[in-house]
PDB file of C-alpha atoms and ligand atoms in Angstrom:
ATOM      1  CA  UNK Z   1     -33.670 -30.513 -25.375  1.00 97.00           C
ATOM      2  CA  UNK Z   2     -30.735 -32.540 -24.195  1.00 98.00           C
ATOM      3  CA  UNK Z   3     -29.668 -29.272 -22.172  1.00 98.00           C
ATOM      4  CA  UNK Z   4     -33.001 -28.851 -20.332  1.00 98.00           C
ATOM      5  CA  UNK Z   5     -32.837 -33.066 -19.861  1.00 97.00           C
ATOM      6  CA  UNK Z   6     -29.644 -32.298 -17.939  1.00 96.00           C
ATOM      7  CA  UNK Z   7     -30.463 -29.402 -16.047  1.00 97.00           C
ATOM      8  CA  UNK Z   8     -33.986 -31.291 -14.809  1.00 97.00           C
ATOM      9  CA  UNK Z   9     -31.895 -34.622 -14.017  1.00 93.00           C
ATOM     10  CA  UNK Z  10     -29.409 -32.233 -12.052  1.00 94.00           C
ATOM     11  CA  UNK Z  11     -32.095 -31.247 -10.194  1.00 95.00           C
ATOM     12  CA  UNK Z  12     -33.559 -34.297  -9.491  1.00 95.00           C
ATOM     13  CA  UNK Z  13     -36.978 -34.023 -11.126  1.00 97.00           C
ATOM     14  CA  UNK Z  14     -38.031 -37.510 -12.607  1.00 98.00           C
ATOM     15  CA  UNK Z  15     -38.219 -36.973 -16.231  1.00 98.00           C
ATOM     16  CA  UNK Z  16     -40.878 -39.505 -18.317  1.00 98.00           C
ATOM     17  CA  UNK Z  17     -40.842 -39.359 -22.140  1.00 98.00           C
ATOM     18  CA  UNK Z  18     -44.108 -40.448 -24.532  1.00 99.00           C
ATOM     19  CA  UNK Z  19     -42.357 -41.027 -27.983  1.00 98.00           C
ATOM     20  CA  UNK Z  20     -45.109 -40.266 -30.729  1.00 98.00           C
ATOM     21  CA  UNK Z  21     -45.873 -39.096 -34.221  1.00 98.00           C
ATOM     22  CA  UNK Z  22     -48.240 -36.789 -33.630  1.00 98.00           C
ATOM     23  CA  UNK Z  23     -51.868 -36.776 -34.765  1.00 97.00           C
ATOM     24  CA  UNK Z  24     -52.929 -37.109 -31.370  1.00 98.00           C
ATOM     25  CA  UNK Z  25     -55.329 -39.000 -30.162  1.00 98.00           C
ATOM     26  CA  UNK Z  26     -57.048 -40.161 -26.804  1.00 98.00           C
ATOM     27  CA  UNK Z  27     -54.657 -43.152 -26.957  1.00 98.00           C
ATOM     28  CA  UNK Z  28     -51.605 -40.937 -26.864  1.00 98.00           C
ATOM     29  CA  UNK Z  29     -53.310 -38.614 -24.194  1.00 98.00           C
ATOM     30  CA  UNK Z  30     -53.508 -41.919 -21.804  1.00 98.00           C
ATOM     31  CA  UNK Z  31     -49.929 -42.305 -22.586  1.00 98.00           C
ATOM     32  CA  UNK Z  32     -49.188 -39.193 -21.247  1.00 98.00           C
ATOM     33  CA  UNK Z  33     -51.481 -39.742 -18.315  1.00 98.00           C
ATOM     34  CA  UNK Z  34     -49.588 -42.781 -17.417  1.00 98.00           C
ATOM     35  CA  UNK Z  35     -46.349 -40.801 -17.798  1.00 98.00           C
ATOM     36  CA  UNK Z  36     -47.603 -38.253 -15.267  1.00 98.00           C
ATOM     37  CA  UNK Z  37     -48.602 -40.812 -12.717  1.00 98.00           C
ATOM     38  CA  UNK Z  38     -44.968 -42.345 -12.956  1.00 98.00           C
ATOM     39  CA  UNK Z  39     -43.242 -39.172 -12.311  1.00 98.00           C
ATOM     40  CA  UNK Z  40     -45.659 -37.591 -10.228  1.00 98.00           C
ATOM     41  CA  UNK Z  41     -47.352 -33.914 -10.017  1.00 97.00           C
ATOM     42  CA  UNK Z  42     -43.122 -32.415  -9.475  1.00 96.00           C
ATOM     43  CA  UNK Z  43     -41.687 -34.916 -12.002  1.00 98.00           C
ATOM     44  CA  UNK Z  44     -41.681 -33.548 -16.051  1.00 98.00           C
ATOM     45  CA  UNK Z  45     -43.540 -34.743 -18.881  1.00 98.00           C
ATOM     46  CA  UNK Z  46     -42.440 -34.713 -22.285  1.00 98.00           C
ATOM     47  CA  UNK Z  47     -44.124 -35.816 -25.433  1.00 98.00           C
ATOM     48  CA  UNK Z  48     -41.618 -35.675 -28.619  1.00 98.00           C
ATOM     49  CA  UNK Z  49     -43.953 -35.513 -31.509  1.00 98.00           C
ATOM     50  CA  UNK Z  50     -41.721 -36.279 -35.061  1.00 98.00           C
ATOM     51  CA  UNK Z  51     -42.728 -38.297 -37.536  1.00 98.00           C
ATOM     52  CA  UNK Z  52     -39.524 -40.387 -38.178  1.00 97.00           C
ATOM     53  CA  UNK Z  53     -38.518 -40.515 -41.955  1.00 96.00           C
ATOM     54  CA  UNK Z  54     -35.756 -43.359 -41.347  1.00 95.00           C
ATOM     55  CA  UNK Z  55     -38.991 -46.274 -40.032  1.00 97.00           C
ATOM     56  CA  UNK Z  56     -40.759 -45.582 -42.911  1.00 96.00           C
ATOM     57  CA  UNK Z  57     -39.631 -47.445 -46.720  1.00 96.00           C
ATOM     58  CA  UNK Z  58     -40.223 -45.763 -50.012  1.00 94.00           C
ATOM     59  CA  UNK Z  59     -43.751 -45.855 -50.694  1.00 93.00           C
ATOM     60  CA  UNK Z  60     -45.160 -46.211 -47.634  1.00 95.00           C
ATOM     61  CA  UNK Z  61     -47.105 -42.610 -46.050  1.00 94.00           C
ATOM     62  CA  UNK Z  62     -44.201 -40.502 -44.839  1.00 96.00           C
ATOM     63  CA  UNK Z  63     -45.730 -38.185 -46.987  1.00 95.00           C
ATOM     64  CA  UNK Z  64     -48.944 -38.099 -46.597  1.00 94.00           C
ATOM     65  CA  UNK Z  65     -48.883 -39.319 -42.500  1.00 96.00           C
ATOM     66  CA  UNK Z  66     -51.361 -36.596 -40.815  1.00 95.00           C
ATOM     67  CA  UNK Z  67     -49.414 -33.642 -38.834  1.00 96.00           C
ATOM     68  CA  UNK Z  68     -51.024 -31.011 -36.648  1.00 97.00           C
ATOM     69  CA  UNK Z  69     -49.073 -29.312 -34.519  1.00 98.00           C
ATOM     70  CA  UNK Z  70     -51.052 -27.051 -33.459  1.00 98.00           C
ATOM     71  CA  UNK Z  71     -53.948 -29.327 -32.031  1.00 98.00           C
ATOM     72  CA  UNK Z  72     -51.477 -31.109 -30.820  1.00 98.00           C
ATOM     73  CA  UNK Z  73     -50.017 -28.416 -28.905  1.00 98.00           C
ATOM     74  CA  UNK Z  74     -53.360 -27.602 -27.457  1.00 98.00           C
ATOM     75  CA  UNK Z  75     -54.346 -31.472 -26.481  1.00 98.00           C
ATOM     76  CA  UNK Z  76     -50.771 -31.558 -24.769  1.00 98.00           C
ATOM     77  CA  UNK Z  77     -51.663 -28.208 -22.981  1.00 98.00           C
ATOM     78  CA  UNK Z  78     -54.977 -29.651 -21.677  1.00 98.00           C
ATOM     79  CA  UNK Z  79     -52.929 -32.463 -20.541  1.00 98.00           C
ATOM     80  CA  UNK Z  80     -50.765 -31.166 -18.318  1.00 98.00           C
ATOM     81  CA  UNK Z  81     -47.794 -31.795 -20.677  1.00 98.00           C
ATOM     82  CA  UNK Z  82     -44.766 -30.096 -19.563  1.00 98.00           C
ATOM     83  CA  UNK Z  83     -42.578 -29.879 -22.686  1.00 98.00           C
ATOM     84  CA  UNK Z  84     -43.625 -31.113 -26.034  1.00 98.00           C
ATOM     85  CA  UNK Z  85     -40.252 -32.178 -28.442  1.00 98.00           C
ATOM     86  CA  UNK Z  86     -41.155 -31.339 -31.954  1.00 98.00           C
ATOM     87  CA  UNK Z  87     -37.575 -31.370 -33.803  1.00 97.00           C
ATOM     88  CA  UNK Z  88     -37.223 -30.981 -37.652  1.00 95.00           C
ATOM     89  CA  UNK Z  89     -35.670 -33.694 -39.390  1.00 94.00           C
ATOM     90  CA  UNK Z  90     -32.203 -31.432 -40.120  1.00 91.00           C
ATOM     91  CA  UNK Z  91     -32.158 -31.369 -36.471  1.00 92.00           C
ATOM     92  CA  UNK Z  92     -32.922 -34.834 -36.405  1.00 95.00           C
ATOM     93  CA  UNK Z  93     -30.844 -36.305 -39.384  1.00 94.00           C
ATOM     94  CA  UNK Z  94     -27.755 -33.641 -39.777  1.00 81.00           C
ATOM     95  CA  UNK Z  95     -26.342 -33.822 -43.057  1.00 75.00           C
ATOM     96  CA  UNK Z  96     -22.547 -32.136 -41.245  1.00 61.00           C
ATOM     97  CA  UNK Z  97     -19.564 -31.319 -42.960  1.00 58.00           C
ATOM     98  CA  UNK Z  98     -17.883 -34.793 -43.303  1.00 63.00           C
ATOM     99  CA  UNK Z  99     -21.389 -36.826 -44.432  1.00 59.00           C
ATOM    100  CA  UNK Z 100     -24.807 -37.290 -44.042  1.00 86.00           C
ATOM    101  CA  UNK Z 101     -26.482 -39.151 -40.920  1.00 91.00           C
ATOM    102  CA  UNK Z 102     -24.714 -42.701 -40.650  1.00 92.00           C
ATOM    103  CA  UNK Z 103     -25.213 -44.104 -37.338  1.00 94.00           C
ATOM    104  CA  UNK Z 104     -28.398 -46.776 -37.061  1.00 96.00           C
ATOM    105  CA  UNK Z 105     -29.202 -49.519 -33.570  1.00 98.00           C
ATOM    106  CA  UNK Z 106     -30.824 -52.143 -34.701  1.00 98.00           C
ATOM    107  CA  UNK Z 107     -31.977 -55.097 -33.167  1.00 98.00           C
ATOM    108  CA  UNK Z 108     -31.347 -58.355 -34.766  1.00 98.00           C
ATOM    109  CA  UNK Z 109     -34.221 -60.890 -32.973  1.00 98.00           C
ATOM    110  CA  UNK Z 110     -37.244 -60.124 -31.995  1.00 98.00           C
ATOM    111  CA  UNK Z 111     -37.313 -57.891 -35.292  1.00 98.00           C
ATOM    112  CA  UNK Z 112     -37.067 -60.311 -37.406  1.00 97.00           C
ATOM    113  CA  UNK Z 113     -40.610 -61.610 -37.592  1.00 97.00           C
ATOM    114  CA  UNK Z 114     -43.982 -59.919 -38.156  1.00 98.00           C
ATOM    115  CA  UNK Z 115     -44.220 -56.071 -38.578  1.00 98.00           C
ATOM    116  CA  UNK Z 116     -40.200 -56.369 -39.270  1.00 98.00           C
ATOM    117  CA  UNK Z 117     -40.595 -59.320 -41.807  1.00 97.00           C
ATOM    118  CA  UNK Z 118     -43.382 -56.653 -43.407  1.00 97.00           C
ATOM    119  CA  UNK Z 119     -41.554 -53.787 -43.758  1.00 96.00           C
ATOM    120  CA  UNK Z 120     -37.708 -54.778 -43.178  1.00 96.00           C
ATOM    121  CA  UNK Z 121     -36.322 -51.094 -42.682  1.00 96.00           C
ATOM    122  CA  UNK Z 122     -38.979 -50.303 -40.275  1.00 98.00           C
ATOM    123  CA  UNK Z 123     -37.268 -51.153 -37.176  1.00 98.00           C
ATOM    124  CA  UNK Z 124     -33.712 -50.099 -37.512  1.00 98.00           C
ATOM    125  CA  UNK Z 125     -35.514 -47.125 -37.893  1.00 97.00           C
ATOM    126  CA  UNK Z 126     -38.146 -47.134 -34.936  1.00 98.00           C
ATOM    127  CA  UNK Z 127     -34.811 -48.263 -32.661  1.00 98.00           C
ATOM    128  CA  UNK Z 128     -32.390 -45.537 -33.787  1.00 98.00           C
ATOM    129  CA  UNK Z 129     -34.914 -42.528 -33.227  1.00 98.00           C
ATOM    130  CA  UNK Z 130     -35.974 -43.656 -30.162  1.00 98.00           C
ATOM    131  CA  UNK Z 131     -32.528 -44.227 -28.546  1.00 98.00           C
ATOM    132  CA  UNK Z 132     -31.519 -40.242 -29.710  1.00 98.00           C
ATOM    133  CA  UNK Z 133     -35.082 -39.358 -28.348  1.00 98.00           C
ATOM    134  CA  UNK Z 134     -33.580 -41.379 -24.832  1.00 98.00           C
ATOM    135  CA  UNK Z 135     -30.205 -39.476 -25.120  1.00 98.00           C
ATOM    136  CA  UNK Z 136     -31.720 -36.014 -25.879  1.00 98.00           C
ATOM    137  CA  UNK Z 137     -34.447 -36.400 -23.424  1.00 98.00           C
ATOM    138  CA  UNK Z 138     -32.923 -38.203 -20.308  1.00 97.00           C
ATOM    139  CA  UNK Z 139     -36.106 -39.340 -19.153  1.00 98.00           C
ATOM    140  CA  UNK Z 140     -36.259 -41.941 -16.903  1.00 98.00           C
ATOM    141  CA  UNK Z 141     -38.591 -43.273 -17.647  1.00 98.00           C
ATOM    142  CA  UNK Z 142     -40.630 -43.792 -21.430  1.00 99.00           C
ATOM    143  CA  UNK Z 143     -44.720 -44.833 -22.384  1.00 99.00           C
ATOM    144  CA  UNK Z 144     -44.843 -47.241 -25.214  1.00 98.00           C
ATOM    145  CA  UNK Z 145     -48.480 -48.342 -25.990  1.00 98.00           C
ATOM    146  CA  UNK Z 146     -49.023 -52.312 -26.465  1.00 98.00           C
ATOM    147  CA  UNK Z 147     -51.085 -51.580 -29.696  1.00 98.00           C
ATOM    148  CA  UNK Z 148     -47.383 -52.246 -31.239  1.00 98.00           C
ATOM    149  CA  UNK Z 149     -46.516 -54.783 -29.224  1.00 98.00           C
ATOM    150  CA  UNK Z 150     -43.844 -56.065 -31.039  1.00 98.00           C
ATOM    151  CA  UNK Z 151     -42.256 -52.321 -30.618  1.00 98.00           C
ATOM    152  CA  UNK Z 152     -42.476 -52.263 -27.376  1.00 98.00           C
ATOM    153  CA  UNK Z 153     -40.639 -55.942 -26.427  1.00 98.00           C
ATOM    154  CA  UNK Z 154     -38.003 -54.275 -29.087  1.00 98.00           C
ATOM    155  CA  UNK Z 155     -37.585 -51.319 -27.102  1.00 98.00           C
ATOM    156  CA  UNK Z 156     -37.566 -53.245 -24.191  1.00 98.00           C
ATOM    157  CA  UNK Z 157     -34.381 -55.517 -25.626  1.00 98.00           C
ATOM    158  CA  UNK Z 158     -32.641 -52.783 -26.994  1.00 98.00           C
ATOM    159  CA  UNK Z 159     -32.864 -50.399 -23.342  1.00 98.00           C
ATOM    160  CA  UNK Z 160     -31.661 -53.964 -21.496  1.00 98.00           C
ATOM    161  CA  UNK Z 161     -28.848 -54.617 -24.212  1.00 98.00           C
ATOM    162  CA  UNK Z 162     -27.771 -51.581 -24.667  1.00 98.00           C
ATOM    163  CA  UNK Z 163     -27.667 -50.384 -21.002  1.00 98.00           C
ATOM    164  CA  UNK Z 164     -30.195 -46.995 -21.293  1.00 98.00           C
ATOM    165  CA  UNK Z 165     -31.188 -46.329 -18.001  1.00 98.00           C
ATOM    166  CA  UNK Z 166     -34.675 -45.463 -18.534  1.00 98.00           C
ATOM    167  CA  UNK Z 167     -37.371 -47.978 -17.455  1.00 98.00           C
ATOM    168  CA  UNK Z 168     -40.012 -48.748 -20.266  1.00 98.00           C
ATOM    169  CA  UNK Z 169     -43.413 -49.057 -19.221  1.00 98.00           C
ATOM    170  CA  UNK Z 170     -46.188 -50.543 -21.654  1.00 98.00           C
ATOM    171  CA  UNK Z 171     -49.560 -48.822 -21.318  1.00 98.00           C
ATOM    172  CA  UNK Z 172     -52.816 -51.157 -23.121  1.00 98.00           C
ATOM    173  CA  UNK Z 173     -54.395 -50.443 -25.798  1.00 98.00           C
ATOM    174  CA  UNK Z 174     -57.399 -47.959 -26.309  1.00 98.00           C
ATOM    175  CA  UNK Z 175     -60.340 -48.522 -28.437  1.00 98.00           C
ATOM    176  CA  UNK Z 176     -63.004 -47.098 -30.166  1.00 98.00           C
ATOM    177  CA  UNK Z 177     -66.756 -48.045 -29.032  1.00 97.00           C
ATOM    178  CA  UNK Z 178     -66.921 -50.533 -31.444  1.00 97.00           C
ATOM    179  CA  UNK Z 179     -63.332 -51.931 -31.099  1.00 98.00           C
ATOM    180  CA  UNK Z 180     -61.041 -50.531 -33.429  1.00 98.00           C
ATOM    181  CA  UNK Z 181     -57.928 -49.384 -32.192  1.00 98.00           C
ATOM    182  CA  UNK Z 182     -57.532 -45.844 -32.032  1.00 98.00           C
ATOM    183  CA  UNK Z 183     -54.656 -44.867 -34.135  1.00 97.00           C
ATOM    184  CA  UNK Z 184     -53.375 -41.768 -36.180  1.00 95.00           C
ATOM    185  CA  UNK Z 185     -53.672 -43.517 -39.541  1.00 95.00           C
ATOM    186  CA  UNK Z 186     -57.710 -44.082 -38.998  1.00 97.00           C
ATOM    187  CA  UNK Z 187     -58.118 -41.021 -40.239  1.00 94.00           C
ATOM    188  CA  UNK Z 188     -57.796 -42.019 -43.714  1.00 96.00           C
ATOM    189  CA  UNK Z 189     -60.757 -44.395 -43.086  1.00 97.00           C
ATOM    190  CA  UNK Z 190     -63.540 -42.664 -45.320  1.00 94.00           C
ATOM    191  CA  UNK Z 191     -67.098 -43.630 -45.496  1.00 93.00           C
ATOM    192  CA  UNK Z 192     -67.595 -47.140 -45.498  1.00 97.00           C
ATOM    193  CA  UNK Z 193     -64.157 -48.274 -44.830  1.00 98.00           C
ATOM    194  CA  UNK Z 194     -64.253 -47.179 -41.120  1.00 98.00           C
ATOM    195  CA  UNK Z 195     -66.893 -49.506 -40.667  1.00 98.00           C
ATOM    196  CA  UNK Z 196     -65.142 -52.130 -42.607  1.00 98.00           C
ATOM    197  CA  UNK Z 197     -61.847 -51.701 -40.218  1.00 98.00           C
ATOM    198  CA  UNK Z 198     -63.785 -53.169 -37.370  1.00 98.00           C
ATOM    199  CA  UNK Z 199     -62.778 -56.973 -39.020  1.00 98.00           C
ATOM    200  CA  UNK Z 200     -59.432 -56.898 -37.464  1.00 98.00           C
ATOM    201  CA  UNK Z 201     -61.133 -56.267 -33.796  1.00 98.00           C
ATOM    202  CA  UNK Z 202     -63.592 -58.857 -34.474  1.00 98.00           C
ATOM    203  CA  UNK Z 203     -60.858 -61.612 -35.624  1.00 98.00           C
ATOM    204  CA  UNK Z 204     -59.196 -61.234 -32.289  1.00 98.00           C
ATOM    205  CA  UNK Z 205     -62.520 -61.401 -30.778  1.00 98.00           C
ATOM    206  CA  UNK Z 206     -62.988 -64.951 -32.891  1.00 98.00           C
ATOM    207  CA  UNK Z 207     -59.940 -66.088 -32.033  1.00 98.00           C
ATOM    208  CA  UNK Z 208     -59.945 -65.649 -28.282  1.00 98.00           C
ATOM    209  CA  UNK Z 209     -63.282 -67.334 -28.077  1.00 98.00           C
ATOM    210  CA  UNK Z 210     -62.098 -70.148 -29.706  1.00 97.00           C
ATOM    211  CA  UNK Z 211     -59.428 -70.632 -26.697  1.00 97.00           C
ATOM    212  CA  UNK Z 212     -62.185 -69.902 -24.576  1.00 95.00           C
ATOM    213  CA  UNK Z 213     -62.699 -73.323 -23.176  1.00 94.00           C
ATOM    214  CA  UNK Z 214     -59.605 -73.895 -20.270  1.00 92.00           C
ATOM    215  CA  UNK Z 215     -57.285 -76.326 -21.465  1.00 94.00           C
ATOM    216  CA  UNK Z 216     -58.402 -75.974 -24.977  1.00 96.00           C
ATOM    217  CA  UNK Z 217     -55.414 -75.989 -28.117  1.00 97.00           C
ATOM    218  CA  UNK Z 218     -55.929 -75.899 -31.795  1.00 98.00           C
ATOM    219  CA  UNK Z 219     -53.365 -75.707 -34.868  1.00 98.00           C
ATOM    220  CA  UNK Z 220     -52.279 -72.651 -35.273  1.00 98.00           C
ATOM    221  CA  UNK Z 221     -52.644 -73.459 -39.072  1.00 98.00           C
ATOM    222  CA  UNK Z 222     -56.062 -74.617 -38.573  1.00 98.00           C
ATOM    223  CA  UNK Z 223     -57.328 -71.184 -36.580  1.00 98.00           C
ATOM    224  CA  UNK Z 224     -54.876 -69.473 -38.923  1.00 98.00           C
ATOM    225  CA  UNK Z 225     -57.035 -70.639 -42.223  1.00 98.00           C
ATOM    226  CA  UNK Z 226     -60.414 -70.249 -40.314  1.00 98.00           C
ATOM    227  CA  UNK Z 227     -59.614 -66.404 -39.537  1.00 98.00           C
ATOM    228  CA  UNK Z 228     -58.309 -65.580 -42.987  1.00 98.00           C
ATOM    229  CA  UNK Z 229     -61.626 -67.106 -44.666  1.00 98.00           C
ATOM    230  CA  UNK Z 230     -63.026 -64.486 -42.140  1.00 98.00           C
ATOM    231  CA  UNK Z 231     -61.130 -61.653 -42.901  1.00 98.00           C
ATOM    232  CA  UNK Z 232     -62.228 -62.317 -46.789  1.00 98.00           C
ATOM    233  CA  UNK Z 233     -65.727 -61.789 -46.017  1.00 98.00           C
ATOM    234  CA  UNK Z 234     -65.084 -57.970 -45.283  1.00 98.00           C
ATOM    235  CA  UNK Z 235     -64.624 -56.581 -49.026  1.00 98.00           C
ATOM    236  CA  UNK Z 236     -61.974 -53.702 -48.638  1.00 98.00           C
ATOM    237  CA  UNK Z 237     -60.034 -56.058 -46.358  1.00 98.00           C
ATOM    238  CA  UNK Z 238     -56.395 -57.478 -47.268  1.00 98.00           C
ATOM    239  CA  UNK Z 239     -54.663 -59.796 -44.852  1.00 98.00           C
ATOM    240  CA  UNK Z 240     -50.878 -58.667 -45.010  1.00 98.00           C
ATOM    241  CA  UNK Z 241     -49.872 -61.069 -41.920  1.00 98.00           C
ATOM    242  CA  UNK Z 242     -50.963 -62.894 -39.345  1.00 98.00           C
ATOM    243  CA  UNK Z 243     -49.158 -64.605 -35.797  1.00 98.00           C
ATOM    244  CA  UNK Z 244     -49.672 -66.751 -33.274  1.00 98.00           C
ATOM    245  CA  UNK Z 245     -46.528 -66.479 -30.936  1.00 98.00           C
ATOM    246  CA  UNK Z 246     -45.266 -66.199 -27.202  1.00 98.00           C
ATOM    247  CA  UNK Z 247     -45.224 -63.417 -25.831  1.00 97.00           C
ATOM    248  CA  UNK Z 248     -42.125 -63.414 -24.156  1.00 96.00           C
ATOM    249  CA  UNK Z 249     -40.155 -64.010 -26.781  1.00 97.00           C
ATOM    250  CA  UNK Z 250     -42.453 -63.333 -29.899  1.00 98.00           C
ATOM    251  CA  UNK Z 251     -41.226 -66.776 -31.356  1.00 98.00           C
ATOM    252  CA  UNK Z 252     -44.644 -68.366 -33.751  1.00 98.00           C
ATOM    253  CA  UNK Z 253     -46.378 -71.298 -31.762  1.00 98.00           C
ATOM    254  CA  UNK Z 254     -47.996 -74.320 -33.615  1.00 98.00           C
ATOM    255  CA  UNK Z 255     -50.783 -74.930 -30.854  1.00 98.00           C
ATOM    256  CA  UNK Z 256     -52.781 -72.236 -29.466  1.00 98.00           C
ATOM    257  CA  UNK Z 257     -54.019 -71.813 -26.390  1.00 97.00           C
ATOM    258  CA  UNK Z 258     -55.353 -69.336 -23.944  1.00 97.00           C
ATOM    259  CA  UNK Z 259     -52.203 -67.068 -23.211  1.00 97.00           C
ATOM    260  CA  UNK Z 260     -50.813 -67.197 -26.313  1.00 98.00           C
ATOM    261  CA  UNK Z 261     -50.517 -63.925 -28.268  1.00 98.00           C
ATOM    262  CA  UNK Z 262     -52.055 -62.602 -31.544  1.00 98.00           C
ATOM    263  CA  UNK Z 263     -51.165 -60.090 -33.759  1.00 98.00           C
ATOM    264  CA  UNK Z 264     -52.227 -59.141 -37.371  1.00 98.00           C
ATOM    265  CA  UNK Z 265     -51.530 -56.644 -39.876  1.00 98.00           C
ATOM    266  CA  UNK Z 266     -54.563 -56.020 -42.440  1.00 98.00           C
ATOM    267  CA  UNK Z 267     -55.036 -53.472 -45.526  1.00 98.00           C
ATOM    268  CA  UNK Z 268     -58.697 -52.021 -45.392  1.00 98.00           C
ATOM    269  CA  UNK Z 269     -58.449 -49.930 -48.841  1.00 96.00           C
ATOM    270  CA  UNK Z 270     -55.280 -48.195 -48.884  1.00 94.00           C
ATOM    271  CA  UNK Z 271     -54.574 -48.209 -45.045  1.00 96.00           C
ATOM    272  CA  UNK Z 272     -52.272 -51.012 -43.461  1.00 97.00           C
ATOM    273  CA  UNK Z 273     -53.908 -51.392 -39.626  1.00 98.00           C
ATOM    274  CA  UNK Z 274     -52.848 -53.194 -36.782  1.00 98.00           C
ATOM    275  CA  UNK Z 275     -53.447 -55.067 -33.811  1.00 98.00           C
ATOM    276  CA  UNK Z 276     -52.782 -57.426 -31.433  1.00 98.00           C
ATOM    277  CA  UNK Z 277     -54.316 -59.261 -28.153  1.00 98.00           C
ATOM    278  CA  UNK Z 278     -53.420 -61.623 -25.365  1.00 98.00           C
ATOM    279  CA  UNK Z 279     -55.868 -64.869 -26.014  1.00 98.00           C
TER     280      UNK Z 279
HETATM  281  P1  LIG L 301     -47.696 -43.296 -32.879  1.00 85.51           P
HETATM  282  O1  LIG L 301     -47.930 -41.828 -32.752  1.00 85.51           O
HETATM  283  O2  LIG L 301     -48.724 -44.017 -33.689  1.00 85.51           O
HETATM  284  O3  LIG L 301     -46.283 -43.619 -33.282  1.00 85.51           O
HETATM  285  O4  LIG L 301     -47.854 -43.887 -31.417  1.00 85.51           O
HETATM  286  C1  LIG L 301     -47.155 -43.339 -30.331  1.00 85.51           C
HETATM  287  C2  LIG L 301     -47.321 -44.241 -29.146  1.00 85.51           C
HETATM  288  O5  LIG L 301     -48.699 -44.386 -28.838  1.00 85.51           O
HETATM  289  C3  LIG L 301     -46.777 -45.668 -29.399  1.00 85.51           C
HETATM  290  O6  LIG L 301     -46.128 -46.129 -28.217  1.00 85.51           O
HETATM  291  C4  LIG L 301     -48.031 -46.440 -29.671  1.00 85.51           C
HETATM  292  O7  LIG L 301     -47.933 -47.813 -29.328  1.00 85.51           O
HETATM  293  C5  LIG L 301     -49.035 -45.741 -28.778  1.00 85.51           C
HETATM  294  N1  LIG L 301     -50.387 -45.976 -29.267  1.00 85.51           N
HETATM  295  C6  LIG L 301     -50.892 -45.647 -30.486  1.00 85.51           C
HETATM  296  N2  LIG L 301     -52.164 -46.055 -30.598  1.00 85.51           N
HETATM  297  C7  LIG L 301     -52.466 -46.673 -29.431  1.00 85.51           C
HETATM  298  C8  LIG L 301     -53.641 -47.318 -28.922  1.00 85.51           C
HETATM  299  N3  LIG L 301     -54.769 -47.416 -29.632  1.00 85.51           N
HETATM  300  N4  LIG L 301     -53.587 -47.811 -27.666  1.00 85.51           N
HETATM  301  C9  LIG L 301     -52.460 -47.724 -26.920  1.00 85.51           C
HETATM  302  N5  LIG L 301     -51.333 -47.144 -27.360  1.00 85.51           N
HETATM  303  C10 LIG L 301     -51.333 -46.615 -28.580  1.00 85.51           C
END
């Protein structure tokens, strides 16, 4: 991969990367859309598809996290992908002669809160696979989707700290008709929990029109307790977090007001969703 990265940037053909984990979906398929409208009908699009074992913690669903390759092969055809990048995790994690794999980036701020106060190794992981994905692809530039918002500011830091010269661009978040956000892990949504999943879509929807009014604030505590009394009315539902913050710097705000950012993180049976939305 890093070979045919070269050769392409040699030859001058713009290069865009869409990091995912395969399972694809029409989320990841307007990713790659996006990609191909940044480099252009000459430029190269590659979608890596590896489903990273270092951003996932014991007991969480490395395991059991849905992989087709082949479907996926055939969506990226359809696409107009040039080059999907589907490495195994030898290739990925080399145990070599003098050690296993050693190396990690992490970022040490915007991490710290939210999804990375949820699952603290998740991160550190999500940074160091997508900086080798940067290094073996040469792209210049990479699709994040703002359903993980807080992954995509964290990419953002990390490409600005750490000098890569690829330019990150943050593509919005696709739905299903009756809100939810498409993802990989609503597949293990089974009978009634699919419906159930749709309480994370309306809370957003109940918070935003409660900052409706211009000029409007509230507690955060106050619209805080008001959306977790909401969340308990949907049975299979399990708050894990929720946030209030700025988007610019993800940093929790006490008042909230139109502008302000939300994002929550909610078990519906066994599945940990989530989501996010500008107020
Ligand atoms: P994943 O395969 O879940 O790791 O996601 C790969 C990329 O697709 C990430 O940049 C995600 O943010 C993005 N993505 C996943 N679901 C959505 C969605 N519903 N809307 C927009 N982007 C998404």
């Amino acid at each position: 991969m890093q070979r045919l990265g070269r050769s392409w940037q040699r030859a001058g053909a713009r290069v865009g990367l869409v990091p995912t984990m395969g399972c694809l979906h029409d989320a990841h398929l307007s990713l790659v859309r996006r990609a191909r409208r940044a480099v252009g009908p000459r430029g190269r699009v590659v979608v890596s598809i590896y489903v990273n074992p270092t951003q996932f913690a014991p007991g969480e669903d490395f395991a059991r996290y849905p992989r087709d390759l082949a479907r996926d092969c055939g969506l990226c055809r359809a696409a107009g992908v040039d080059v999907i990048f589907a490495p195994s995790d030898r290739q990925m994690y080399a145990r070599g002669a003098d050690g296993d794999f050693s190396t990690f980036v992490s970022e040490e701020s915007l991490a710290r809160g939210m999804e990375g106060a949820a699952r603290p190794t998740h991160f550190r992981g999500v940074t160091t696979v997508v900086a080798k994905l940067f290094h073996l692809v040469q792209p210049e530039v990479a699709i994040f989707g703002a359903k993980d918002y807080q992954q995509a500011a964290i990419i953002k830091r990390m490409v600005r700290d750490l000098n890569f010269p690829v330019k990150i661009i943050v593509a919005p978040i696709r739905r299903e008709r009756d809100g939810l956000a498409m993802s990989s892990r609503n597949r293990y949504l089974t009978g009634d929990l699919r419906r159930q999943a749709v309480v994370l879509w309306q809370a957003l929807q109940r918070a935003r029109a409660a900052v409706r009014p211009p000029g409007k604030t509230i507690p955060a505590a106050r619209l805080k307790a008001a959306l977790r009394r909401f969340i308990a009315r949907t049975p299979a539902a399990r708050l894990d977090y929720m946030e209030f913050f700025d988007p610019a710097t993800l940093t929790p705000v006490a008042k909230v007001r139109r502008g302000v950012h939300l994002a929550l993180a909610v078990f519906v049976g066994g599945t940990r969703l989530i989501d996010n939305t500008r107020l």
